Amino acid sequence: MTGYAVATSESAAGTLTIEIKSVNSRFLDLQFRINDDLRALEPDLRSAIMAAITRGKVELRLSFGRKAATAGTQALNLPLLTELQRLQQEVGAHFPAAPTMSVAELLRWPGVIEEAQIGQESLQADVAALTATTVRAFVVSRQREGAALETMLTSRIEAMEVIVKRITPLIPQVVAAFQQKAVERMQDALGLACQGSNSALSRQDALERIRQEVILYGIRIDVAEELGRLSAHLTETRHILKKGGQVGKRLDFMMQELNREANTLGAKASVKELADASMELKLLIEQMREQVQNLE
């Protein structure tokens, strides 16, 4: 899910800034923007992020602004000066009239003046402390986003529960009505068949055949079990949301189960009310699925 946090701290060598932001993603995708002289700290930063979150496309920026040079923080690069002296002597041997470099020119030579080395252990400790602070703020921002998503998902669950409650009383009526129609149609069909047959079925045989066909047809259109499983899945989904924690993968599974039951309901729908309810359920489930994939 989305989140954002930024924190800054002052160290002995300069200013450290860490910025973390994320966008929705089904998996954890980490990207780092770090100064080259701090690249060695990336494994520690990666571990800190992975310990806190498991989903999202996360970008972390670590910048370091050195303090302005002060007395005692700069030194001459003696090996480089020695090399420059050697090269100048060689040039003088070939071109005696060539002027030598002045002190000012030497000091401006790239790399001649070095800044005092930053204590790596001290800097690593400063970065670790700032990372912990930033990650905590980042997690809090994602929790706020998660709370908003929970409200949305709960509203979809409530809407689906209303649909299930609305159509559940219709099932016995639908089955009974279609069984009655089936009996009437099959009686008519068997009656015609018996009239045109030399060996007509007995009345008892015809009634038994009608009874068997009606039972099979009733089983095919009865969606009471599907509605019962839908209700159970919705209850479990609500329970997962209330429990909190890392719920993304569990909710992914519940969306699959809900969608399976909604599809079966649509396939077995024998009246417009059930077909419409199946479409409404699948629309709500799809809305939930898009958001569930972004939850931790």
mmCIF file of N, CA and C in Angstrom, residues 164 167-168 171-172 175 218-233 257-258 260-262 264-265 268 274:
data_model
loop_
_atom_site.group_PDB
_atom_site.id
_atom_site.type_symbol
_atom_site.label_atom_id
_atom_site.label_comp_id
_atom_site.label_asym_id
_atom_site.label_seq_id
_atom_site.Cartn_x
_atom_site.Cartn_y
_atom_site.Cartn_z
ATOM 1 N N VAL A 164 -26.883 -11.489 -0.084
ATOM 2 C CA VAL A 164 -27.120 -12.885 0.306
ATOM 3 C C VAL A 164 -28.415 -13.005 1.101
ATOM 4 N N ILE A 167 -31.544 -12.703 -1.256
ATOM 5 C CA ILE A 167 -31.914 -13.768 -2.191
ATOM 6 C C ILE A 167 -32.100 -15.123 -1.502
ATOM 7 N N THR A 168 -31.606 -15.265 -0.265
ATOM 8 C CA THR A 168 -31.740 -16.560 0.406
ATOM 9 C C THR A 168 -33.197 -17.020 0.539
ATOM 10 N N ILE A 171 -34.821 -18.898 -2.604
ATOM 11 C CA ILE A 171 -34.392 -20.187 -3.126
ATOM 12 C C ILE A 171 -35.477 -21.252 -3.024
ATOM 13 N N PRO A 172 -36.102 -21.463 -1.861
ATOM 14 C CA PRO A 172 -37.170 -22.480 -1.814
ATOM 15 C C PRO A 172 -38.303 -22.178 -2.789
ATOM 16 N N VAL A 175 -37.072 -23.031 -6.383
ATOM 17 C CA VAL A 175 -37.025 -24.475 -6.604
ATOM 18 C C VAL A 175 -38.426 -25.048 -6.735
ATOM 19 N N GLY A 218 -34.062 -30.083 -9.514
ATOM 20 C CA GLY A 218 -34.050 -29.280 -8.301
ATOM 21 C C GLY A 218 -32.662 -29.172 -7.706
ATOM 22 N N ILE A 219 -31.919 -30.281 -7.772
ATOM 23 C CA ILE A 219 -30.545 -30.258 -7.264
ATOM 24 C C ILE A 219 -29.689 -29.301 -8.079
ATOM 25 N N ARG A 220 -29.899 -29.301 -9.392
ATOM 26 C CA ARG A 220 -29.067 -28.456 -10.265
ATOM 27 C C ARG A 220 -29.296 -26.972 -10.030
ATOM 28 N N ILE A 221 -30.504 -26.584 -9.681
ATOM 29 C CA ILE A 221 -30.786 -25.149 -9.543
ATOM 30 C C ILE A 221 -30.768 -24.684 -8.082
ATOM 31 N N ASP A 222 -30.641 -25.598 -7.141
ATOM 32 C CA ASP A 222 -30.634 -25.215 -5.724
ATOM 33 C C ASP A 222 -29.267 -24.627 -5.371
ATOM 34 N N VAL A 223 -29.249 -23.372 -4.951
ATOM 35 C CA VAL A 223 -27.988 -22.689 -4.632
ATOM 36 C C VAL A 223 -27.890 -22.396 -3.138
ATOM 37 N N ALA A 224 -28.652 -23.107 -2.336
ATOM 38 C CA ALA A 224 -28.613 -22.868 -0.893
ATOM 39 C C ALA A 224 -27.211 -23.123 -0.333
ATOM 40 N N GLU A 225 -26.554 -24.177 -0.808
ATOM 41 C CA GLU A 225 -25.205 -24.466 -0.317
ATOM 42 C C GLU A 225 -24.236 -23.353 -0.689
ATOM 43 N N GLU A 226 -24.339 -22.849 -1.906
ATOM 44 C CA GLU A 226 -23.453 -21.765 -2.335
ATOM 45 C C GLU A 226 -23.662 -20.519 -1.480
ATOM 46 N N LEU A 227 -24.905 -20.214 -1.177
ATOM 47 C CA LEU A 227 -25.195 -19.040 -0.342
ATOM 48 C C LEU A 227 -24.675 -19.254 1.077
ATOM 49 N N GLY A 228 -24.782 -20.478 1.560
ATOM 50 C CA GLY A 228 -24.257 -20.771 2.890
ATOM 51 C C GLY A 228 -22.745 -20.597 2.939
ATOM 52 N N ARG A 229 -22.061 -21.071 1.906
ATOM 53 C CA ARG A 229 -20.604 -20.899 1.869
ATOM 54 C C ARG A 229 -20.230 -19.436 1.686
ATOM 55 N N LEU A 230 -21.000 -18.706 0.897
ATOM 56 C CA LEU A 230 -20.750 -17.266 0.752
ATOM 57 C C LEU A 230 -20.830 -16.562 2.108
ATOM 58 N N SER A 231 -21.854 -16.879 2.867
ATOM 59 C CA SER A 231 -22.004 -16.258 4.187
ATOM 60 C C SER A 231 -20.828 -16.608 5.093
ATOM 61 N N ALA A 232 -20.402 -17.871 5.044
ATOM 62 C CA ALA A 232 -19.273 -18.290 5.885
ATOM 63 C C ALA A 232 -17.991 -17.583 5.468
ATOM 64 N N HIS A 233 -17.764 -17.450 4.162
ATOM 65 C CA HIS A 233 -16.561 -16.777 3.671
ATOM 66 C C HIS A 233 -16.571 -15.292 4.046
ATOM 67 N N GLU A 257 -12.136 -17.731 -3.043
ATOM 68 C CA GLU A 257 -13.260 -18.553 -2.610
ATOM 69 C C GLU A 257 -14.593 -17.838 -2.845
ATOM 70 N N LEU A 258 -14.642 -16.547 -2.533
ATOM 71 C CA LEU A 258 -15.874 -15.784 -2.765
ATOM 72 C C LEU A 258 -16.226 -15.756 -4.255
ATOM 73 N N ARG A 260 -15.413 -17.920 -6.503
ATOM 74 C CA ARG A 260 -15.846 -19.248 -6.943
ATOM 75 C C ARG A 260 -17.329 -19.460 -6.651
ATOM 76 N N GLU A 261 -17.764 -19.082 -5.469
ATOM 77 C CA GLU A 261 -19.174 -19.264 -5.113
ATOM 78 C C GLU A 261 -20.078 -18.348 -5.926
ATOM 79 N N ALA A 262 -19.613 -17.119 -6.171
ATOM 80 C CA ALA A 262 -20.423 -16.192 -6.980
ATOM 81 C C ALA A 262 -20.563 -16.700 -8.409
ATOM 82 N N THR A 264 -20.484 -19.879 -9.354
ATOM 83 C CA THR A 264 -21.388 -21.027 -9.315
ATOM 84 C C THR A 264 -22.833 -20.571 -9.209
ATOM 85 N N LEU A 265 -23.055 -19.543 -8.397
ATOM 86 C CA LEU A 265 -24.402 -18.988 -8.269
ATOM 87 C C LEU A 265 -24.910 -18.515 -9.620
ATOM 88 N N LYS A 268 -25.770 -21.483 -11.966
ATOM 89 C CA LYS A 268 -26.970 -22.234 -11.591
ATOM 90 C C LYS A 268 -28.215 -21.361 -11.524
ATOM 91 N N LEU A 274 -31.476 -14.122 -9.335
ATOM 92 C CA LEU A 274 -30.235 -14.796 -8.965
ATOM 93 C C LEU A 274 -29.096 -14.396 -9.894
#
